[in-house]
Tab-separated table of N, CA and C in Angstrom:
chain	number	residue	atom	x	y	z
A	12	MET	N	6.621	23.149	3.583
A	12	MET	CA	7.314	22.424	2.540
A	12	MET	C	7.356	20.949	2.936
A	13	TYR	N	6.917	20.105	2.032
A	13	TYR	CA	6.894	18.661	2.284
A	13	TYR	C	8.038	17.994	1.533
A	14	LYS	N	8.862	17.263	2.266
A	14	LYS	CA	9.998	16.576	1.647
A	14	LYS	C	9.734	15.093	1.449
A	15	LYS	N	8.836	14.525	2.262
A	15	LYS	CA	8.540	13.094	2.166
A	15	LYS	C	7.031	12.912	2.155
A	16	VAL	N	6.503	12.540	0.987
A	16	VAL	CA	5.062	12.453	0.788
A	16	VAL	C	4.674	11.005	0.500
A	17	LEU	N	3.639	10.557	1.164
A	17	LEU	CA	3.117	9.207	0.968
A	17	LEU	C	1.854	9.280	0.125
A	18	VAL	N	1.805	8.462	-0.923
A	18	VAL	CA	0.634	8.409	-1.796
A	18	VAL	C	0.104	6.973	-1.822
A	19	PRO	N	-0.966	6.690	-1.059
A	19	PRO	CA	-1.594	5.371	-1.158
A	19	PRO	C	-2.145	5.208	-2.573
A	20	PHE	N	-1.868	4.060	-3.193
A	20	PHE	CA	-2.186	3.910	-4.613
A	20	PHE	C	-2.864	2.570	-4.877
A	21	ASP	N	-4.113	2.652	-5.364
A	21	ASP	CA	-4.865	1.436	-5.690
A	21	ASP	C	-5.182	1.349	-7.187
A	22	GLN	N	-4.491	2.124	-7.990
A	22	GLN	CA	-4.612	2.172	-9.440
A	22	GLN	C	-5.927	2.782	-9.910
A	23	SER	N	-6.684	3.402	-9.011
A	23	SER	CA	-7.929	4.061	-9.401
A	23	SER	C	-7.612	5.441	-9.977
A	24	GLU	N	-8.584	6.038	-10.635
A	24	GLU	CA	-8.405	7.384	-11.187
A	24	GLU	C	-8.122	8.410	-10.089
A	25	PRO	N	-8.858	8.369	-8.956
A	25	PRO	CA	-8.528	9.318	-7.885
A	25	PRO	C	-7.103	9.143	-7.342
A	26	ALA	N	-6.614	7.920	-7.293
A	26	ALA	CA	-5.235	7.681	-6.831
A	26	ALA	C	-4.233	8.266	-7.818
A	27	CYS	N	-4.534	8.176	-9.102
A	27	CYS	CA	-3.665	8.784	-10.119
A	27	CYS	C	-3.640	10.298	-9.965
A	28	HIS	N	-4.811	10.887	-9.694
A	28	HIS	CA	-4.873	12.332	-9.462
A	28	HIS	C	-4.059	12.718	-8.227
A	29	ALA	N	-4.127	11.888	-7.191
A	29	ALA	CA	-3.363	12.158	-5.961
A	29	ALA	C	-1.863	12.125	-6.244
A	30	LEU	N	-1.427	11.166	-7.055
A	30	LEU	CA	-0.005	11.080	-7.397
A	30	LEU	C	0.436	12.315	-8.183
A	31	GLN	N	-0.391	12.759	-9.121
A	31	GLN	CA	-0.072	13.982	-9.873
A	31	GLN	C	0.035	15.178	-8.929
A	32	GLN	N	-0.882	15.257	-7.965
A	32	GLN	CA	-0.863	16.360	-7.003
A	32	GLN	C	0.390	16.302	-6.140
A	33	ALA	N	0.796	15.101	-5.736
A	33	ALA	CA	2.004	14.946	-4.924
A	33	ALA	C	3.241	15.393	-5.698
A	34	LEU	N	3.283	15.083	-6.986
A	34	LEU	CA	4.398	15.532	-7.821
A	34	LEU	C	4.438	17.055	-7.894
A	35	GLU	N	3.280	17.676	-8.039
A	35	GLU	CA	3.221	19.145	-8.086
A	35	GLU	C	3.591	19.740	-6.732
A	36	LEU	N	3.143	19.098	-5.665
A	36	LEU	CA	3.391	19.582	-4.307
A	36	LEU	C	4.887	19.592	-3.966
A	37	THR	N	5.619	18.635	-4.520
A	37	THR	CA	7.042	18.518	-4.209
A	37	THR	C	7.947	19.065	-5.313
A	38	ALA	N	7.348	19.597	-6.362
A	38	ALA	CA	8.153	20.154	-7.466
A	38	ALA	C	9.041	21.278	-6.939
A	39	GLY	N	10.294	21.214	-7.275
A	39	GLY	CA	11.226	22.254	-6.872
A	39	GLY	C	11.738	22.124	-5.441
A	40	VAL	N	11.292	21.096	-4.729
A	40	VAL	CA	11.761	20.878	-3.356
A	40	VAL	C	12.986	19.968	-3.419
A	41	PRO	N	14.144	20.469	-2.995
A	41	PRO	CA	15.356	19.643	-3.050
A	41	PRO	C	15.202	18.382	-2.194
A	42	ASP	N	15.660	17.273	-2.718
A	42	ASP	CA	15.639	15.985	-2.019
A	42	ASP	C	14.246	15.505	-1.635
A	43	ALA	N	13.222	15.982	-2.324
A	43	ALA	CA	11.862	15.524	-2.040
A	43	ALA	C	11.713	14.068	-2.452
A	44	GLU	N	10.901	13.352	-1.700
A	44	GLU	CA	10.681	11.928	-1.962
A	44	GLU	C	9.189	11.644	-1.926
A	45	ILE	N	8.717	10.883	-2.908
A	45	ILE	CA	7.328	10.445	-2.945
A	45	ILE	C	7.331	8.927	-2.860
A	46	ILE	N	6.600	8.413	-1.899
A	46	ILE	CA	6.478	6.959	-1.748
A	46	ILE	C	5.079	6.560	-2.176
A	47	VAL	N	5.002	5.756	-3.223
A	47	VAL	CA	3.734	5.236	-3.703
A	47	VAL	C	3.500	3.920	-2.963
A	48	LEU	N	2.437	3.888	-2.151
A	48	LEU	CA	2.167	2.736	-1.298
A	48	LEU	C	0.967	1.960	-1.807
A	49	ASN	N	1.181	0.690	-2.084
A	49	ASN	CA	0.093	-0.199	-2.475
A	49	ASN	C	-0.140	-1.183	-1.340
A	50	VAL	N	-1.363	-1.227	-0.861
A	50	VAL	CA	-1.707	-2.117	0.243
A	50	VAL	C	-2.412	-3.339	-0.319
A	51	MET	N	-1.800	-4.489	-0.087
A	51	MET	CA	-2.361	-5.758	-0.539
A	51	MET	C	-2.890	-6.523	0.664
A	52	ASP	N	-3.886	-7.319	0.430
A	52	ASP	CA	-4.396	-8.173	1.487
A	52	ASP	C	-4.242	-9.617	1.009
A	53	TRP	N	-2.983	-10.087	1.035
A	53	TRP	CA	-2.746	-11.452	0.590
A	53	TRP	C	-2.602	-12.349	1.809
A	54	HIS	N	-2.638	-13.630	1.554
A	54	HIS	CA	-2.557	-14.600	2.649
A	54	HIS	C	-1.230	-14.485	3.380
A	55	GLU	N	-1.294	-14.612	4.658
A	55	GLU	CA	-0.078	-14.671	5.469
A	55	GLU	C	0.319	-16.147	5.491
A	56	TYR	N	1.175	-16.543	4.557
A	56	TYR	CA	1.500	-17.948	4.394
A	56	TYR	C	2.220	-18.547	5.594
A	57	ASN	N	2.819	-17.709	6.408
A	57	ASN	CA	3.523	-18.237	7.564
A	57	ASN	C	2.641	-18.301	8.794
A	58	ALA	N	1.392	-17.870	8.678
A	58	ALA	CA	0.495	-17.855	9.824
A	58	ALA	C	0.164	-19.284	10.253
A	59	GLU	N	0.041	-19.469	11.525
A	59	GLU	CA	-0.265	-20.793	12.074
A	59	GLU	C	-1.592	-21.319	11.536
A	60	THR	N	-2.569	-20.445	11.360
A	60	THR	CA	-3.877	-20.858	10.833
A	60	THR	C	-3.726	-21.464	9.448
A	61	PHE	N	-2.889	-20.845	8.606
A	61	PHE	CA	-2.674	-21.360	7.261
A	61	PHE	C	-2.030	-22.742	7.326
A	62	LYS	N	-1.055	-22.908	8.193
A	62	LYS	CA	-0.370	-24.189	8.315
A	62	LYS	C	-1.339	-25.286	8.744
A	63	ILE	N	-2.158	-24.981	9.731
A	63	ILE	CA	-3.114	-25.979	10.232
A	63	ILE	C	-4.123	-26.327	9.150
A	64	ALA	N	-4.668	-25.321	8.477
A	64	ALA	CA	-5.648	-25.563	7.418
A	64	ALA	C	-5.039	-26.363	6.273
A	65	ALA	N	-3.798	-26.060	5.923
A	65	ALA	CA	-3.123	-26.782	4.842
A	65	ALA	C	-2.921	-28.242	5.216
A	66	ARG	N	-2.569	-28.497	6.466
A	66	ARG	CA	-2.388	-29.881	6.917
A	66	ARG	C	-3.717	-30.625	6.934
A	67	MET	N	-4.757	-29.944	7.413
A	67	MET	CA	-6.070	-30.593	7.521
A	67	MET	C	-6.628	-30.940	6.146
A	68	SER	N	-6.330	-30.121	5.151
A	68	SER	CA	-6.844	-30.382	3.807
A	68	SER	C	-5.874	-31.224	2.985
A	69	TYR	N	-4.798	-31.668	3.609
A	69	TYR	CA	-3.771	-32.501	2.985
A	69	TYR	C	-3.076	-31.804	1.820
A	70	VAL	N	-3.081	-30.472	1.840
A	70	VAL	CA	-2.341	-29.716	0.829
A	70	VAL	C	-0.851	-29.797	1.135
A	71	MET	N	-0.533	-29.807	2.434
A	71	MET	CA	0.855	-29.885	2.860
A	71	MET	C	0.960	-30.899	3.981
A	72	ASP	N	2.093	-31.531	4.072
A	72	ASP	CA	2.294	-32.460	5.173
A	72	ASP	C	2.972	-31.740	6.336
A	73	GLU	N	3.475	-32.464	7.278
A	73	GLU	CA	4.091	-31.876	8.462
A	73	GLU	C	5.372	-31.112	8.155
A	74	SER	N	6.018	-31.447	7.060
A	74	SER	CA	7.297	-30.802	6.739
A	74	SER	C	7.074	-29.640	5.769
A	75	ILE	N	6.538	-28.535	6.269
A	75	ILE	CA	6.284	-27.361	5.445
A	75	ILE	C	7.604	-26.646	5.181
A	76	ASP	N	7.859	-26.375	3.924
A	76	ASP	CA	9.080	-25.683	3.529
A	76	ASP	C	8.856	-24.176	3.627
A	77	MET	N	9.335	-23.558	4.712
A	77	MET	CA	9.108	-22.143	4.952
A	77	MET	C	9.802	-21.262	3.905
A	78	VAL	N	10.920	-21.711	3.364
A	78	VAL	CA	11.605	-20.942	2.326
A	78	VAL	C	10.729	-20.879	1.085
A	79	GLU	N	10.119	-22.007	0.749
A	79	GLU	CA	9.239	-22.049	-0.412
A	79	GLU	C	8.035	-21.129	-0.213
A	80	LEU	N	7.497	-21.106	1.000
A	80	LEU	CA	6.356	-20.240	1.289
A	80	LEU	C	6.752	-18.765	1.223
A	81	SER	N	7.919	-18.406	1.710
A	81	SER	CA	8.338	-17.001	1.651
A	81	SER	C	8.608	-16.582	0.210
A	82	ASP	N	9.003	-17.541	-0.640
A	82	ASP	CA	9.177	-17.239	-2.057
A	82	ASP	C	7.853	-16.825	-2.695
A	83	VAL	N	6.746	-17.423	-2.235
A	83	VAL	CA	5.427	-17.052	-2.740
A	83	VAL	C	5.154	-15.589	-2.405
A	84	ASP	N	5.432	-15.180	-1.182
A	84	ASP	CA	5.252	-13.784	-0.790
A	84	ASP	C	6.137	-12.870	-1.625
A	85	ASP	N	7.409	-13.229	-1.808
A	85	ASP	CA	8.335	-12.423	-2.595
A	85	ASP	C	7.856	-12.283	-4.036
A	86	GLU	N	7.341	-13.370	-4.582
A	86	GLU	CA	6.843	-13.369	-5.949
A	86	GLU	C	5.629	-12.449	-6.077
A	87	THR	N	4.749	-12.497	-5.087
A	87	THR	CA	3.570	-11.632	-5.077
A	87	THR	C	3.980	-10.173	-5.031
A	88	VAL	N	4.924	-9.839	-4.168
A	88	VAL	CA	5.401	-8.461	-4.053
A	88	VAL	C	5.995	-7.994	-5.378
A	89	LYS	N	6.785	-8.834	-6.035
A	89	LYS	CA	7.388	-8.455	-7.315
A	89	LYS	C	6.318	-8.214	-8.376
A	90	GLU	N	5.313	-9.090	-8.440
A	90	GLU	CA	4.243	-8.925	-9.426
A	90	GLU	C	3.470	-7.634	-9.184
A	91	VAL	N	3.145	-7.356	-7.939
A	91	VAL	CA	2.391	-6.146	-7.612
A	91	VAL	C	3.242	-4.907	-7.877
A	92	THR	N	4.513	-4.952	-7.526
A	92	THR	CA	5.413	-3.822	-7.780
A	92	THR	C	5.492	-3.532	-9.275
A	93	ASP	N	5.607	-4.578	-10.085
A	93	ASP	CA	5.661	-4.400	-11.541
A	93	ASP	C	4.362	-3.788	-12.066
A	94	ARG	N	3.234	-4.241	-11.532
A	94	ARG	CA	1.934	-3.725	-11.957
A	94	ARG	C	1.783	-2.238	-11.585
A	95	VAL	N	2.169	-1.883	-10.372
A	95	VAL	CA	2.080	-0.493	-9.922
A	95	VAL	C	3.042	0.378	-10.730
A	96	SER	N	4.244	-0.122	-10.957
A	96	SER	CA	5.238	0.612	-11.737
A	96	SER	C	4.709	0.925	-13.134
A	97	ALA	N	4.072	-0.040	-13.765
A	97	ALA	CA	3.499	0.172	-15.099
A	97	ALA	C	2.352	1.182	-15.041
A	98	ALA	N	1.555	1.124	-13.981
A	98	ALA	CA	0.401	2.018	-13.849
A	98	ALA	C	0.808	3.473	-13.623
A	99	ILE	N	1.942	3.698	-12.972
A	99	ILE	CA	2.365	5.078	-12.677
A	99	ILE	C	3.381	5.625	-13.670
A	100	ALA	N	3.850	4.796	-14.581
A	100	ALA	CA	4.927	5.192	-15.501
A	100	ALA	C	4.599	6.463	-16.273
A	101	ASP	N	3.395	6.581	-16.809
A	101	ASP	CA	3.022	7.763	-17.581
A	101	ASP	C	2.909	9.005	-16.702
A	102	ILE	N	2.579	8.811	-15.443
A	102	ILE	CA	2.394	9.947	-14.534
A	102	ILE	C	3.739	10.482	-14.047
A	103	VAL	N	4.625	9.586	-13.628
A	103	VAL	CA	5.889	10.016	-13.019
A	103	VAL	C	7.014	10.209	-14.019
A	104	GLY	N	6.874	9.621	-15.187
A	104	GLY	CA	7.947	9.744	-16.179
A	104	GLY	C	9.232	9.165	-15.636
A	105	ASP	N	10.297	9.957	-15.679
A	105	ASP	CA	11.593	9.477	-15.198
A	105	ASP	C	11.965	10.077	-13.841
A	106	ALA	N	10.953	10.477	-13.086
A	106	ALA	CA	11.217	11.081	-11.766
A	106	ALA	C	11.882	10.073	-10.846
A	107	GLU	N	13.095	10.393	-10.425
A	107	GLU	CA	13.848	9.498	-9.553
A	107	GLU	C	13.409	9.611	-8.099
A	108	ARG	N	12.633	10.615	-7.803
A	108	ARG	CA	12.222	10.836	-6.415
A	108	ARG	C	11.025	9.990	-6.006
A	109	VAL	N	10.536	9.135	-6.908
A	109	VAL	CA	9.369	8.296	-6.638
A	109	VAL	C	9.816	6.854	-6.398
A	110	SER	N	9.368	6.299	-5.272
A	110	SER	CA	9.645	4.888	-4.987
A	110	SER	C	8.315	4.178	-4.716
A	111	ILE	N	8.340	2.857	-4.796
A	111	ILE	CA	7.134	2.057	-4.598
A	111	ILE	C	7.337	1.159	-3.388
A	112	ALA	N	6.312	1.101	-2.548
A	112	ALA	CA	6.324	0.199	-1.395
A	112	ALA	C	5.050	-0.641	-1.427
A	113	ILE	N	5.195	-1.912	-1.120
A	113	ILE	CA	4.057	-2.827	-1.071
A	113	ILE	C	3.969	-3.372	0.349
A	114	VAL	N	2.798	-3.261	0.947
A	114	VAL	CA	2.603	-3.787	2.295
A	114	VAL	C	1.347	-4.637	2.340
A	115	ASN	N	1.248	-5.433	3.365
A	115	ASN	CA	0.127	-6.332	3.573
A	115	ASN	C	-0.733	-5.796	4.708
A	116	GLY	N	-2.044	-5.871	4.564
A	116	GLY	CA	-2.932	-5.486	5.653
A	116	GLY	C	-4.178	-4.783	5.176
A	117	SER	N	-4.960	-4.300	6.135
A	117	SER	CA	-6.148	-3.523	5.777
A	117	SER	C	-5.678	-2.115	5.425
A	118	PRO	N	-6.255	-1.513	4.398
A	118	PRO	CA	-5.735	-0.244	3.884
A	118	PRO	C	-5.564	0.862	4.923
A	119	HIS	N	-6.585	1.184	5.700
A	119	HIS	CA	-6.456	2.325	6.605
A	119	HIS	C	-5.398	2.097	7.680
A	120	GLU	N	-5.308	0.884	8.193
A	120	GLU	CA	-4.292	0.591	9.211
A	120	GLU	C	-2.895	0.581	8.602
A	121	ALA	N	-2.761	-0.044	7.435
A	121	ALA	CA	-1.452	-0.133	6.783
A	121	ALA	C	-0.931	1.248	6.403
A	122	ILE	N	-1.804	2.111	5.932
A	122	ILE	CA	-1.389	3.459	5.528
A	122	ILE	C	-0.896	4.247	6.739
A	123	THR	N	-1.675	4.234	7.812
A	123	THR	CA	-1.274	5.017	8.993
A	123	THR	C	-0.022	4.447	9.652
A	124	LEU	N	0.085	3.126	9.716
A	124	LEU	CA	1.288	2.516	10.292
A	124	LEU	C	2.523	2.829	9.453
A	125	PHE	N	2.378	2.748	8.129
A	125	PHE	CA	3.492	3.039	7.233
A	125	PHE	C	3.918	4.500	7.371
A	126	ALA	N	2.939	5.404	7.412
A	126	ALA	CA	3.245	6.830	7.541
A	126	ALA	C	4.002	7.107	8.829
A	127	ASP	N	3.581	6.493	9.923
A	127	ASP	CA	4.265	6.685	11.204
A	127	ASP	C	5.672	6.095	11.181
A	128	ALA	N	5.792	4.884	10.639
A	128	ALA	CA	7.082	4.191	10.639
A	128	ALA	C	8.109	4.866	9.743
A	129	HIS	N	7.658	5.536	8.690
A	129	HIS	CA	8.586	6.135	7.724
A	129	HIS	C	8.652	7.653	7.832
A	130	ASP	N	8.074	8.197	8.878
A	130	ASP	CA	8.193	9.620	9.190
A	130	ASP	C	7.889	10.511	7.988
A	131	VAL	N	6.707	10.304	7.378
A	131	VAL	CA	6.322	11.119	6.229
A	131	VAL	C	5.826	12.484	6.701
A	132	ASP	N	5.934	13.461	5.822
A	132	ASP	CA	5.490	14.817	6.135
A	132	ASP	C	4.032	15.050	5.777
A	133	CYS	N	3.524	14.256	4.819
A	133	CYS	CA	2.160	14.462	4.336
A	133	CYS	C	1.675	13.184	3.637
A	134	ILE	N	0.378	12.938	3.731
A	134	ILE	CA	-0.251	11.833	3.005
A	134	ILE	C	-1.173	12.463	1.974
A	135	VAL	N	-0.972	12.122	0.704
A	135	VAL	CA	-1.819	12.627	-0.372
A	135	VAL	C	-2.557	11.429	-0.941
A	136	MET	N	-3.878	11.437	-0.804
A	136	MET	CA	-4.635	10.271	-1.260
A	136	MET	C	-5.879	10.669	-2.042
A	137	GLY	N	-6.271	9.767	-2.924
A	137	GLY	CA	-7.438	10.002	-3.748
A	137	GLY	C	-8.716	9.739	-2.979
A	138	HIS	N	-9.732	10.528	-3.291
A	138	HIS	CA	-11.056	10.353	-2.713
A	138	HIS	C	-11.819	9.373	-3.603
A	139	ARG	N	-12.589	8.535	-3.010
A	139	ARG	CA	-13.353	7.571	-3.807
A	139	ARG	C	-14.811	7.650	-3.436
A	140	GLY	N	-15.673	7.389	-4.403
A	140	GLY	CA	-17.104	7.339	-4.139
A	140	GLY	C	-17.421	6.130	-3.273
A	141	LEU	N	-18.452	6.244	-2.475
A	141	LEU	CA	-18.809	5.168	-1.558
A	141	LEU	C	-20.054	4.448	-2.043
A	142	GLY	N	-20.011	3.119	-2.028
A	142	GLY	CA	-21.197	2.324	-2.301
A	142	GLY	C	-22.029	2.224	-1.036
A	143	ALA	N	-23.165	1.542	-1.102
A	143	ALA	CA	-24.063	1.450	0.058
A	143	ALA	C	-23.376	0.804	1.259
A	144	VAL	N	-22.740	-0.345	1.055
A	144	VAL	CA	-22.083	-1.030	2.164
A	144	VAL	C	-20.872	-0.244	2.614
A	145	ARG	N	-20.081	0.241	1.665
A	145	ARG	CA	-18.879	0.993	1.996
A	145	ARG	C	-19.238	2.268	2.766
A	146	GLY	N	-20.370	2.887	2.404
A	146	GLY	CA	-20.816	4.095	3.084
A	146	GLY	C	-21.120	3.839	4.547
A	147	MET	N	-21.671	2.662	4.842
A	147	MET	CA	-21.974	2.335	6.231
A	147	MET	C	-20.695	2.088	7.021
A	148	LEU	N	-19.696	1.537	6.375
A	148	LEU	CA	-18.457	1.204	7.059
A	148	LEU	C	-17.519	2.400	7.178
A	149	GLY	N	-17.664	3.360	6.305
A	149	GLY	CA	-16.768	4.514	6.301
A	149	GLY	C	-15.657	4.329	5.298
A	150	SER	N	-15.138	5.414	4.792
A	150	SER	CA	-14.109	5.323	3.763
A	150	SER	C	-12.724	5.196	4.363
A	151	VAL	N	-11.809	4.740	3.539
A	151	VAL	CA	-10.407	4.643	3.941
A	151	VAL	C	-9.868	6.048	4.223
A	152	CYS	N	-10.229	7.008	3.382
A	152	CYS	CA	-9.784	8.400	3.590
A	152	CYS	C	-10.216	8.906	4.960
A	153	TYR	N	-11.453	8.686	5.288
A	153	TYR	CA	-11.988	9.154	6.569
A	153	TYR	C	-11.219	8.521	7.729
A	154	SER	N	-10.982	7.235	7.616
A	154	SER	CA	-10.274	6.522	8.679
A	154	SER	C	-8.837	7.020	8.823
A	155	VAL	N	-8.129	7.174	7.703
A	155	VAL	CA	-6.747	7.659	7.736
A	155	VAL	C	-6.709	9.076	8.309
A	156	LEU	N	-7.635	9.901	7.871
A	156	LEU	CA	-7.702	11.284	8.329
A	156	LEU	C	-7.818	11.370	9.851
A	157	HIS	N	-8.550	10.442	10.436
A	157	HIS	CA	-8.764	10.474	11.884
A	157	HIS	C	-7.743	9.680	12.689
A	158	LYS	N	-6.976	8.813	12.037
A	158	LYS	CA	-6.017	7.984	12.771
A	158	LYS	C	-4.590	8.498	12.730
A	159	THR	N	-4.295	9.385	11.804
A	159	THR	CA	-2.911	9.857	11.680
A	159	THR	C	-2.756	11.260	12.255
A	160	ASN	N	-1.547	11.575	12.646
A	160	ASN	CA	-1.234	12.914	13.111
A	160	ASN	C	-0.603	13.760	12.008
A	161	GLU	N	-0.375	13.134	10.855
A	161	GLU	CA	0.248	13.828	9.724
A	161	GLU	C	-0.812	14.577	8.923
A	162	PRO	N	-0.412	15.627	8.211
A	162	PRO	CA	-1.361	16.298	7.320
A	162	PRO	C	-1.822	15.343	6.221
A	163	VAL	N	-3.095	15.418	5.867
A	163	VAL	CA	-3.651	14.565	4.829
A	163	VAL	C	-4.313	15.463	3.786
A	164	LEU	N	-3.917	15.278	2.532
A	164	LEU	CA	-4.532	16.001	1.416
A	164	LEU	C	-5.346	14.981	0.642
A	165	ILE	N	-6.650	15.198	0.559
A	165	ILE	CA	-7.535	14.288	-0.167
A	165	ILE	C	-7.862	14.941	-1.496
A	166	VAL	N	-7.567	14.229	-2.584
A	166	VAL	CA	-7.697	14.767	-3.932
A	166	VAL	C	-8.858	14.092	-4.645
A	167	LYS	N	-9.693	14.904	-5.295
A	167	LYS	CA	-10.814	14.357	-6.096
A	167	LYS	C	-10.379	14.152	-7.514
């Protein structure tokens, strides 16, 4: 019985199928929780590299307003959360057991780190077709499957 299920969600059709499967998997389980995780790869505005590049290009002077920069990150998270919420609305309906999390990083690392940090019982993720370059690099599913100790259900 899985009480805490993580569903990596990139708004693709396979991700939607994975979310539907997670809902079925936890149906009837008291206090079950589904976390829909969207992994973004946005700029780390507080990174030293960004600060140096901004100064060199005269985009910002020496007095960088860190509060203003963190507002950019907060705004990005809100926009992405709203987009994901709209994308899953028809699937989850009014299910209160579904929450949305937005993280920054490369998908396979962010998914496994999030799963470990939040003590999930299972990861349910959509399978995706691989292009030529992606096939050489390996899929996110394959990487997550081999990097996590949690059960992984891959849905087509």
